[in-house]
XYZ file of C-alpha atoms in Angstrom:
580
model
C -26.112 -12.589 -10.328
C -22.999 -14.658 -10.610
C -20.665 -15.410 -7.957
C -17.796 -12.603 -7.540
C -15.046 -13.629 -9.676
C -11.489 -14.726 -8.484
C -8.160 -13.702 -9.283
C -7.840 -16.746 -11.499
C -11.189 -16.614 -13.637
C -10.442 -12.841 -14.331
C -9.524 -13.053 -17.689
C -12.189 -15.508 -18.641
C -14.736 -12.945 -17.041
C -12.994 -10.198 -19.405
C -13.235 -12.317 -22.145
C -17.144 -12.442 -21.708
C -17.866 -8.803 -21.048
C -15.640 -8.027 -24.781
C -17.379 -10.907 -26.411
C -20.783 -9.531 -25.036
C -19.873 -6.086 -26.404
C -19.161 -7.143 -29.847
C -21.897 -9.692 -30.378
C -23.922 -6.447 -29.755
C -22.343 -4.264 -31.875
C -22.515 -6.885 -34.293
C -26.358 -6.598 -33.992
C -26.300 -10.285 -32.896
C -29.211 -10.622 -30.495
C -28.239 -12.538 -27.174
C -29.479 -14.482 -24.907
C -27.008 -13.499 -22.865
C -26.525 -14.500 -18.767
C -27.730 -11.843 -17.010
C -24.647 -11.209 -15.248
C -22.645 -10.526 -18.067
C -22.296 -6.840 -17.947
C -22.374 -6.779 -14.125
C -20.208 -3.945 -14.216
C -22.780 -1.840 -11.795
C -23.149 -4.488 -9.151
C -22.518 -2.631 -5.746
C -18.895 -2.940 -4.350
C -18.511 -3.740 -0.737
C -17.973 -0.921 1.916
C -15.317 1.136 1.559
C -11.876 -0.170 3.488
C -10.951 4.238 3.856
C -14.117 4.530 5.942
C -13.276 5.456 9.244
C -14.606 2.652 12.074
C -17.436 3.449 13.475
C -17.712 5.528 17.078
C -16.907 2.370 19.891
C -19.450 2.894 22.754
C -18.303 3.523 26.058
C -15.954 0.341 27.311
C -17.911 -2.106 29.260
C -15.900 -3.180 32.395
C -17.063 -6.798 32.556
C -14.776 -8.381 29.415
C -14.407 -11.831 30.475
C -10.961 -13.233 30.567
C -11.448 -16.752 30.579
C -9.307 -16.844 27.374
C -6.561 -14.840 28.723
C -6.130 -11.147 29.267
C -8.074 -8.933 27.011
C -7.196 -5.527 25.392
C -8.903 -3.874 23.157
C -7.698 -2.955 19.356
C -9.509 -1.113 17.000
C -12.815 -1.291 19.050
C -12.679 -5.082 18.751
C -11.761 -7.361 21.757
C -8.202 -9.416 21.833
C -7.666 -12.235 23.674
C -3.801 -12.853 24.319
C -3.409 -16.283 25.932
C 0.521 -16.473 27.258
C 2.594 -19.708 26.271
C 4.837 -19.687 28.902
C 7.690 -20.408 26.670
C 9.994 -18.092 25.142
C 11.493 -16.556 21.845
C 14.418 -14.413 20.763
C 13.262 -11.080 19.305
C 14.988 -8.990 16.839
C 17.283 -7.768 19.439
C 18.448 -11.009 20.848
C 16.423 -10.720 23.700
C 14.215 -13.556 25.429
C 10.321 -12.429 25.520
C 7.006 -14.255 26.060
C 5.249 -15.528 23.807
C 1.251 -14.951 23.436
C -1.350 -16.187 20.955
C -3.833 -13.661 19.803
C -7.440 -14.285 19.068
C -9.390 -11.764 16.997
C -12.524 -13.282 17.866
C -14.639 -10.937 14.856
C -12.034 -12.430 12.596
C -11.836 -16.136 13.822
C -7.995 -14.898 13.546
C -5.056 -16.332 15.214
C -1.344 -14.885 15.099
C 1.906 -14.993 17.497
C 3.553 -12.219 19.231
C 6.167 -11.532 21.631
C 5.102 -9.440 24.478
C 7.699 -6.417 24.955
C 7.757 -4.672 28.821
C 5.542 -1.103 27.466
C 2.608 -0.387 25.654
C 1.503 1.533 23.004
C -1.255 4.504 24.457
C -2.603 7.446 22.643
C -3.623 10.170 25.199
C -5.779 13.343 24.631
C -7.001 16.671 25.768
C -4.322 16.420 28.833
C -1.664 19.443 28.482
C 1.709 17.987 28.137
C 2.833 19.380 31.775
C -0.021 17.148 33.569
C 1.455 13.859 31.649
C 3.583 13.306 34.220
C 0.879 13.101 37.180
C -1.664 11.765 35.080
C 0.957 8.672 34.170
C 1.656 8.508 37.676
C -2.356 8.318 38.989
C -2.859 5.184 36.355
C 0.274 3.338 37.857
C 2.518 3.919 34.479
C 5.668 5.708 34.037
C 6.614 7.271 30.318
C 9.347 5.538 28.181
C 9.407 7.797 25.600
C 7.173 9.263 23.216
C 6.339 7.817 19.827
C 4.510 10.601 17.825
C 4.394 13.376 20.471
C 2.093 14.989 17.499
C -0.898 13.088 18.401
C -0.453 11.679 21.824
C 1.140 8.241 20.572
C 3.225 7.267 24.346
C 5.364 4.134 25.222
C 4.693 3.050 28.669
C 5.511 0.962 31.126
C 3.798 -0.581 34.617
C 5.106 0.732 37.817
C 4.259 -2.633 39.698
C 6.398 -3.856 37.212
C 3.946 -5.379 35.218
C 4.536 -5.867 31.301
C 2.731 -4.126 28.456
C -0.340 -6.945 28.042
C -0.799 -6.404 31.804
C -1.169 -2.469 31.195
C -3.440 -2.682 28.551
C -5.460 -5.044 29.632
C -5.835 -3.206 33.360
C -6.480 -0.343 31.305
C -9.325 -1.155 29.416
C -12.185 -0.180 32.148
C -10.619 3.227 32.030
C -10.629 4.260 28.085
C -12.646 6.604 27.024
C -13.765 8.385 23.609
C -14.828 11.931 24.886
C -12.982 12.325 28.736
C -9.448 13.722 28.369
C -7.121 10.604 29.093
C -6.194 7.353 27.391
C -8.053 7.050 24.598
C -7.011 3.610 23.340
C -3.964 1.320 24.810
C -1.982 -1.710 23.048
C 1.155 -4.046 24.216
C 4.009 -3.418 22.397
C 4.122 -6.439 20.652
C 6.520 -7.729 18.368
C 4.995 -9.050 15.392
C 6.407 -11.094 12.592
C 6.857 -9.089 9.253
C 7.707 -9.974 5.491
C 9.191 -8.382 2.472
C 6.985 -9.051 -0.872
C 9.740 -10.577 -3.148
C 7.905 -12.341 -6.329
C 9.786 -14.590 -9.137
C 9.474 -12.801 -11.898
C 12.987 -12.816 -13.607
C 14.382 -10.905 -16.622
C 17.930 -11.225 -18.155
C 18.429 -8.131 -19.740
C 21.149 -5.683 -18.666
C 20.780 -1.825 -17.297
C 18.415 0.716 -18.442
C 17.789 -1.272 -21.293
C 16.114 -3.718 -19.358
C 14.360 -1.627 -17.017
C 11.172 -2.281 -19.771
C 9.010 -1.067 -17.150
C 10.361 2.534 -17.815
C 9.465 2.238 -21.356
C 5.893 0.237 -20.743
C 4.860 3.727 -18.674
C 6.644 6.329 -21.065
C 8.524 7.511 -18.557
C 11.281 9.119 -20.806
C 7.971 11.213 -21.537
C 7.327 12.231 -18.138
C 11.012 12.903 -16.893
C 10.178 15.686 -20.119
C 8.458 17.258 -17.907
C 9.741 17.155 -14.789
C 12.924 14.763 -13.506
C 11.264 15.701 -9.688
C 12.933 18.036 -7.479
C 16.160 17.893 -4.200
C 13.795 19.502 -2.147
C 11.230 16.287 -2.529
C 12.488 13.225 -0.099
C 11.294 10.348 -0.490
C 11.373 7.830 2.479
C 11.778 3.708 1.833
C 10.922 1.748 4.831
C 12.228 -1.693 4.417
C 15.631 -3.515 5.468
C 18.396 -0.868 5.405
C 20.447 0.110 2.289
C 23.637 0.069 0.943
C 24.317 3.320 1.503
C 27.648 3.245 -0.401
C 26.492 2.121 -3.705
C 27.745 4.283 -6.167
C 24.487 4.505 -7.738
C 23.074 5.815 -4.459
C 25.438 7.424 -2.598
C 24.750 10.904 -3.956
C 21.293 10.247 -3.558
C 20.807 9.365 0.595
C 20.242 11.876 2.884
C 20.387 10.398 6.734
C 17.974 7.720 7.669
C 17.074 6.094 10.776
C 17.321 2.219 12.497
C 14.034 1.939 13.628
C 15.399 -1.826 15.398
C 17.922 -0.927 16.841
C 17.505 2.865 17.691
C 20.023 4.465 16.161
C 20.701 6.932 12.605
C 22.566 4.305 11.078
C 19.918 2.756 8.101
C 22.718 0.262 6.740
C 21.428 -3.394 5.930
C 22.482 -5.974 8.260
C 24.677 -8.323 6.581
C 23.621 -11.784 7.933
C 20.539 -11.082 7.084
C 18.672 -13.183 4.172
C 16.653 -10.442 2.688
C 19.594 -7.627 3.151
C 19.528 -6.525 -0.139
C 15.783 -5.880 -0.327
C 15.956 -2.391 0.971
C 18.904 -1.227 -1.589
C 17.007 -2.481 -4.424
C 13.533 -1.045 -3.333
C 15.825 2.536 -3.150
C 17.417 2.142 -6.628
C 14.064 1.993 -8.158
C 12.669 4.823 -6.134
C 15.507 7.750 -6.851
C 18.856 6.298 -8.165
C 21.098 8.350 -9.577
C 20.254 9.048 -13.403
C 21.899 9.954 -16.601
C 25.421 9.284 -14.654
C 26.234 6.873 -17.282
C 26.417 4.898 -14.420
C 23.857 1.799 -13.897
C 20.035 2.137 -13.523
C 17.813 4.872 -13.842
C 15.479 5.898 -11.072
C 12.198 6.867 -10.918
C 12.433 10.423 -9.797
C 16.035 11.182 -10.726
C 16.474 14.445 -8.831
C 14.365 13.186 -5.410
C 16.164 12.602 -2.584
C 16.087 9.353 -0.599
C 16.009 8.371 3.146
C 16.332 4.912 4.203
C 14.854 3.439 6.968
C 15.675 -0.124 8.749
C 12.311 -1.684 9.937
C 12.055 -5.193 8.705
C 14.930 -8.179 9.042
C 14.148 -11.777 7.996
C 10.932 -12.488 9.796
C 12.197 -11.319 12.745
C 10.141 -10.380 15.331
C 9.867 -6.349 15.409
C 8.079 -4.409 18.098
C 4.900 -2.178 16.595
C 7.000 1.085 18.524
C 9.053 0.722 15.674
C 7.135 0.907 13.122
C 5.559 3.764 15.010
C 9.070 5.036 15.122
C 9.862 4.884 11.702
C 6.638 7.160 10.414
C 7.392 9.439 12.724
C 10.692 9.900 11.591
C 9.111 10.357 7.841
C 7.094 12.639 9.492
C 9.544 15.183 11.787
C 12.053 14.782 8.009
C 9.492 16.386 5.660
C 9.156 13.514 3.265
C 6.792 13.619 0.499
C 6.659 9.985 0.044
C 7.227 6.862 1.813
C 7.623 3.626 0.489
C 6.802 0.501 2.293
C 7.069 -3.163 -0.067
C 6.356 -5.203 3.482
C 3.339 -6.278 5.597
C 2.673 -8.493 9.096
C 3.442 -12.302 7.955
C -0.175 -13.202 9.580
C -2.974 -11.513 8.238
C -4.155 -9.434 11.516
C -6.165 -6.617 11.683
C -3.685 -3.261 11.732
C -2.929 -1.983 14.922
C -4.358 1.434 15.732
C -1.450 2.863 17.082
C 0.163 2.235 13.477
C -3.311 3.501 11.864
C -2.723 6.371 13.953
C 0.556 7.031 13.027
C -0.138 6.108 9.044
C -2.981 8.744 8.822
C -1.234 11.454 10.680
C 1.634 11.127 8.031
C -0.817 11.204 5.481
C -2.561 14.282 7.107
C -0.296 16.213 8.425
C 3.247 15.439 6.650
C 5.448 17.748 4.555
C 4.826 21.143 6.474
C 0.975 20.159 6.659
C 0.193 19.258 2.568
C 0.652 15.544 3.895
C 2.646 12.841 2.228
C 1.412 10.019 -0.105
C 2.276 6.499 1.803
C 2.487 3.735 -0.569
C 2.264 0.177 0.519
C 3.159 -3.322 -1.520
C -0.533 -4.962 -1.911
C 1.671 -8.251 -1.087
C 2.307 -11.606 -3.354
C 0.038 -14.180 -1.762
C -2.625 -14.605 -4.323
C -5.316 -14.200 -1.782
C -8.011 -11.076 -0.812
C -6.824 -8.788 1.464
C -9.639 -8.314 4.264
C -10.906 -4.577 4.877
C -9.330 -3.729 8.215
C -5.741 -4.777 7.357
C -3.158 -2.469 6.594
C -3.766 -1.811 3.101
C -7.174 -0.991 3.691
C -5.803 2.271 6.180
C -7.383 5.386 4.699
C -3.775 7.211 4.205
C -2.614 4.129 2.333
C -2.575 3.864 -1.612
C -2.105 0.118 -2.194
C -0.203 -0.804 -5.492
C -0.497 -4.194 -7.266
C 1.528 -5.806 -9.627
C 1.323 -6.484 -13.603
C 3.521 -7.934 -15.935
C 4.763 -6.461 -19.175
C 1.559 -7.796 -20.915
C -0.522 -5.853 -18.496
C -2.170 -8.507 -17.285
C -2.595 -9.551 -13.435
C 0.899 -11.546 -11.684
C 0.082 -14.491 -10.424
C 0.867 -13.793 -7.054
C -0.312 -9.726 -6.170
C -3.065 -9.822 -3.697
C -6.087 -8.484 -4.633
C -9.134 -6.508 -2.660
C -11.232 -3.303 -1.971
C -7.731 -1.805 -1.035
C -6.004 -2.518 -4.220
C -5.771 0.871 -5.524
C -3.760 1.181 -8.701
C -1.076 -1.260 -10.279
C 1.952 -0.721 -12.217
C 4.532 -2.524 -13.857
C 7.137 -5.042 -11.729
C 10.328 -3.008 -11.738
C 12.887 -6.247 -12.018
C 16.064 -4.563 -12.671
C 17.891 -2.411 -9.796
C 20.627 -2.025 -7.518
C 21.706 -4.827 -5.401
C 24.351 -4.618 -2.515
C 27.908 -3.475 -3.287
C 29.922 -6.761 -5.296
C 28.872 -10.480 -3.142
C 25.816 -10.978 -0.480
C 23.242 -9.455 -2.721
C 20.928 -10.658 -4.756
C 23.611 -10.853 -7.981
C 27.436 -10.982 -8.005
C 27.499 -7.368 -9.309
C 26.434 -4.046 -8.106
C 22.626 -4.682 -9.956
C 20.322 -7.628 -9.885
C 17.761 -8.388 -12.481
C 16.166 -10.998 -10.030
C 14.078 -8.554 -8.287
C 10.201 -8.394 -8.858
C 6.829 -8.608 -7.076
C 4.255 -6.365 -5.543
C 7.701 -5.164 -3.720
C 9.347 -4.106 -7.179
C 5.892 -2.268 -8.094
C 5.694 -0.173 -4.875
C 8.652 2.023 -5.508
C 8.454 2.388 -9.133
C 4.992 3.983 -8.539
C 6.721 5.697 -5.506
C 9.014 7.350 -7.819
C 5.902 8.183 -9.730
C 4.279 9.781 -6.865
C 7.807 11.813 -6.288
C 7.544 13.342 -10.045
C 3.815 14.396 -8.764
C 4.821 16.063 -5.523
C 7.817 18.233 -7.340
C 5.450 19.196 -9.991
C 3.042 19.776 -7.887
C 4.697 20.920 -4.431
C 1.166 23.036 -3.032
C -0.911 19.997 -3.622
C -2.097 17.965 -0.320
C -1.825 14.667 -0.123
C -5.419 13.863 -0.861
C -5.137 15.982 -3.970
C -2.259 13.811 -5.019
C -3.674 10.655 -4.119
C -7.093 12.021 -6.355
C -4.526 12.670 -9.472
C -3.258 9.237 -9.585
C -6.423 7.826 -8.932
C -8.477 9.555 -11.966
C -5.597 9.875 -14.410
C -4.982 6.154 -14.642
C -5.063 4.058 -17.528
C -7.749 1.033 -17.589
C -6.025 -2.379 -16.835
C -7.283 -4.278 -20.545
C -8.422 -7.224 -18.390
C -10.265 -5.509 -15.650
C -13.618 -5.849 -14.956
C -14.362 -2.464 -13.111
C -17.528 -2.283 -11.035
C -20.120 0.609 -10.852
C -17.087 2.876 -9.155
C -14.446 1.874 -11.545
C -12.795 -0.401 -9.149
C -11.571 -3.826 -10.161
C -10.253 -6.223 -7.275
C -7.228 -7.252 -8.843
C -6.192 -3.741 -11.325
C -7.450 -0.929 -8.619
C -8.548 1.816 -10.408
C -6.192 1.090 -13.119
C -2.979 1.110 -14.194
C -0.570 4.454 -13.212
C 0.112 7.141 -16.009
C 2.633 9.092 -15.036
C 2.565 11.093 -18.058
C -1.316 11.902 -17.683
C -1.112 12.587 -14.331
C 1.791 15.253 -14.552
C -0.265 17.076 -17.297
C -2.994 17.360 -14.283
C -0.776 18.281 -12.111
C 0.801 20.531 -14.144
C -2.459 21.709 -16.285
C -1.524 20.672 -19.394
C -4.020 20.348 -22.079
C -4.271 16.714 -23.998
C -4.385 16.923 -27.555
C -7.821 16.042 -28.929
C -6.597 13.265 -30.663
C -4.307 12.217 -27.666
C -6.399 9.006 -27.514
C -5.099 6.571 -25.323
C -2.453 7.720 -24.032
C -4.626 10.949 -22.754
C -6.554 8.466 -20.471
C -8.991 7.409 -22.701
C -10.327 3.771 -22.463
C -7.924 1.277 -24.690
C -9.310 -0.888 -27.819
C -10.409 -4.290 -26.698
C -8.078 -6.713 -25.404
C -8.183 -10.026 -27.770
C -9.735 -13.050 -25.697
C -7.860 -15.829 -24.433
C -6.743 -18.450 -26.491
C -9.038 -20.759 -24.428
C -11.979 -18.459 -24.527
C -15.263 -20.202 -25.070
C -16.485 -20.171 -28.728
C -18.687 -17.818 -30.390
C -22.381 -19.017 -29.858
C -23.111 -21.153 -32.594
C -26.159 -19.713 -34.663
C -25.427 -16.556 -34.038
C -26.574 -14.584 -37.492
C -24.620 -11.438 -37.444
C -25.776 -10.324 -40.604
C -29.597 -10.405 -40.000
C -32.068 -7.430 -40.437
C -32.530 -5.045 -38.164
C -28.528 -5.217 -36.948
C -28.624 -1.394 -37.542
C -25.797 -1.074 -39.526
C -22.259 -0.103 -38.831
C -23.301 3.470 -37.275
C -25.357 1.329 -34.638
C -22.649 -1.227 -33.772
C -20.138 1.466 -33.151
C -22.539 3.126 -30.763
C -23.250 -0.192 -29.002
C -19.628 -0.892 -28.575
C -18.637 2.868 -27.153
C -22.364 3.160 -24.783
C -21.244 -0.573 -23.664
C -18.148 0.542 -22.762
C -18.745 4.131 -21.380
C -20.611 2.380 -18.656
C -17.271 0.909 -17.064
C -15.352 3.878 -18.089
C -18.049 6.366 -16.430
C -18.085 4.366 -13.372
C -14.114 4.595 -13.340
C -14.487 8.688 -13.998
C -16.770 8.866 -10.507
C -13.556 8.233 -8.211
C -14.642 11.834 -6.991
C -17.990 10.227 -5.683
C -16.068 7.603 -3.870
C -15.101 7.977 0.066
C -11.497 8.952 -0.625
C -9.176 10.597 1.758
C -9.406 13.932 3.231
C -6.755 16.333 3.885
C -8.147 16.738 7.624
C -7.002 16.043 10.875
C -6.430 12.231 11.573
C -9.406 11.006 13.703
């Protein structure tokens, strides 16, 4: 079998599996490698599959390279620097390296004065004496919904000595602490990519038209009653294109219910246009149009120039998307260093996911991220509750910069043209920048997307939703699925937003719908650098079985991909249970 392809030989791979299909409906007899139509070779394990069961905690972890928690069920070593940095606050904290030994992984944190614990089967009144009998005292609590606590050491300790003295005393089955993490504050970044257009307004919002969205906004323009949260670097929450649009938000840095952008910050106008391109206000001969016109936004502050942001925070901010009803949240960011996701944010994710929006769950939508590399199956794309969404240009073909990966769940146009802060310190002089792009641009357009879903569909759960998108999409023309329709780079496919609201809404396809009904697209031309046609190839000898055989070679040959991409159902998706 050949070598698993990369994100830059994709198209040649394509180019082979079409040329393969019409040399045989051509009658033309091969040889042909035998990898060619490798479109059933088995995909790795799942990144939604739950980690397995960790055995009970040995208490002899050595510490010879530093204190030791445990994350995840794998061991950390956090070796301290002695030296300082400012976090996002101002404030001096130590820093620590981290070692994910499994990984061969190294990253930076600050270490903040609590940690992260998630306690179970202990009544709420007992939490008190129970914190007292393991030397911690309460801070506050994160998601109160399933036992997420920020703690602190009565000795006076800080949160890498708690949750390193802790880890003797976790346990999977007692009542108690089931798993325990230093607040740390990690580094995070916004997924900004260079793709630049020039044209003005709606009219060059192309990415509308590419996914026939005037179409779908025919059927529903989404509903007030369907929020939609964007977690990302505050908004301009005066814009006029917005303003009617923003219900209140939250400052998960700095604590408070004011989401505003922060000025002297260099990626301050992120947020504002992530938010245009969600829900901005629509046919108000004003501006843009946005992707669920009558969806309500809520903005939440969580990321600021690589700043270092403690992980309560980000707890924080799904638990505000959580106690607010939303029925979507947004997030075009990740950690700067590729590290395993913490639990506590897993956690917090997947309850979200599970138990969001009066108990249906909300959809959480994350940027796959523009570094042109794989994204590894425990980050935190590859969280079960996650749908991660890749980028594709206008030619539907792959960016060069989305990330690929088992987690790469469906793609969707770059949305370039949005609102940008109020007149200077944006990314234009105006009120609108066409400078926007990247996996962050594609995030919220498909957000928007998933908002039409949830007001079509409002007694849907979120795993329902998350199966709609999945099976209604469109194949990517240069994907090269494997035996479960997934392609590393494309997901599942390309988001129909039309499609999926007649599933949602159980609308019947024409039989003649074609295409744009979900059926598999012609054949994308090759590449203009595509290898040449093998040379003695006699397409016209006997026993070619006539044009009635080559059409049925061409549809079984590609009814094999398109079958494999119909068995999503098979596949170990997320449930609508209770977060484990």
């Amino acid at each position: 079998m050949s070598e698993r392809i990369t994100t830059r030989g994709r198209s040649f791979r394509a180019w082979r599996f079409w040329a393969a299909v019409s040399l045989l409906a051509s009658g033309c007899a091969g040889p042909f490698p035998d990898d060619i139509f490798d479109v059933t070779a088995p995909r790795p394990s799942s990144p939604r599959a739950e980690n397995a069961a960790v055995d009970p905690i040995s208490t002899s972890l050595s510490t010879a390279d530093g204190e030791v928690f445990l994350e995840r069920g794998r061991r950390v070593h956090a070796v301290r620097d002695r030296s300082t940095r400012v976090d996002v606050s101002g404030r001096e904290r130590e820093l620590v390296h981290l070692h994910y030994e499994d990984r061969g992984l190294t990253a930076e944190a600050l270490v903040g004065e609590g940690a992260i614990v998630r306690v179970e089967g202990i009544l709420n009144s007992d939490l008190p004496d129970y914190f007292a009998r393991e030397g911690l005292r309460p801070i506050r609590s994160l998601m109160p919904s399933i036992g997420l606590w920020l703690v602190e050491d009565m000795s006076g300790g800080d949160g890498l000595d708690v949750a390193s003295r802790l880890v003797p005393r976790l346990s999977l089955h007692a009542p108690g602490i089931r798993h325990a993490m230093p607040d740390l504050h990690f580094r995070r970044r916004l997924f900004e990519g260079p793709f630049t257009p020039n044209d003005p307004r709606f009219s060059g919002q192309w990415f509308w038209k590419d996914l026939k969205m005037e179409e779908a906004w025919g059927l529903t323009k989404g509903d007030p009653s369907t929020t939609i949260v964007v977690i990302d670097s505050g908004c301009d929450m005066t814009h006029v294109d917005l303003v009617g649009k923003m219900d209140p938000g939250k400052d998960a840095i700095d604590g408070d219910d004011d989401p505003s952008y922060n000025p002297a910050s260099s990626d301050s106008a992120h947020g504002t246009a992530c938010a245009g391109l969600v829900a901005a206000s629509t046919d108000n001969g004003e501006g843009i149009a946005g992707g669920c016109p009558e969806c309500r936004i809520r903005c939440v502050r969580l990321v600021e120039s690589n700043a270092m942001v403690p992980l309560s925070a980000d707890v924080d901010a799904f638990n505000f998307a959580l106690e607010t009803g939303a029925a979507v949240v947004s997030n075009s960011w990740g950690f700067a260093d590729p590290i395993p996701v913490p639990q506590a944010l897993e956690d917090a994710i997947n309850n979200v996911f599970d138990t969001g929006r009066g108990g249906l769950g909300a959809l959480v939508l994350f940027a796959a991220g523009n570094d042109d590399r794989e994204i590894a199956n425990d980050e935190l794309l590859a969280v079960r509750g996650v749908l991660g969404i890749g980028a594709i240009n206008s030619f539907e073909s792959e960016t060069p910069f989305t990330n690929s990966g088992d987690s790469v769940d469906l793609v969707v146009q770059t949305g370039t043209l949005s609102t940008d802060i109020t007149g200077l310190g944006g990314y234009a002089d105006t009120d609108y920048t066409s400078n926007f792009g990247g996996t962050s641009s594609a995030c919220p357009v498909a957000a928007g997307i998933a908002g039409l879903l949830v007001s079509a569909g409002p007694s849907k759960t979120s795993a329902e939703l998350y199966d709609v998108l999945i099976k209604t999409a469109r194949p990517a023309p240069y994907a090269v699925p494997d035996a479960m329709g997934h392609d590393a780079v494309f997901g599942y496919g390309i988001i129909d937003p039309v499609n999926a609201l007649h599933d949602v809404l159980g609308i019947m396809d024409p039989p003649d719908a074609g295409a744009d009904a979900g059926s598999p697209p012609p054949p994308p031309p090759p590449p203009d650098d595509g290898p040449e046609a093998e040379a003695g190839c006699d397409c016209t000898a006997a026993g070619s079985g006539g044009g009635s055989g080559a059409l049925l070679a061409l549809a079984g040959a590609w009814a094999l991909a398109w079958r494999g991409r119909r068995r999503w159902s098979e596949r170990n998706r997320p449930s609508g249970g209770a977060s484990a």
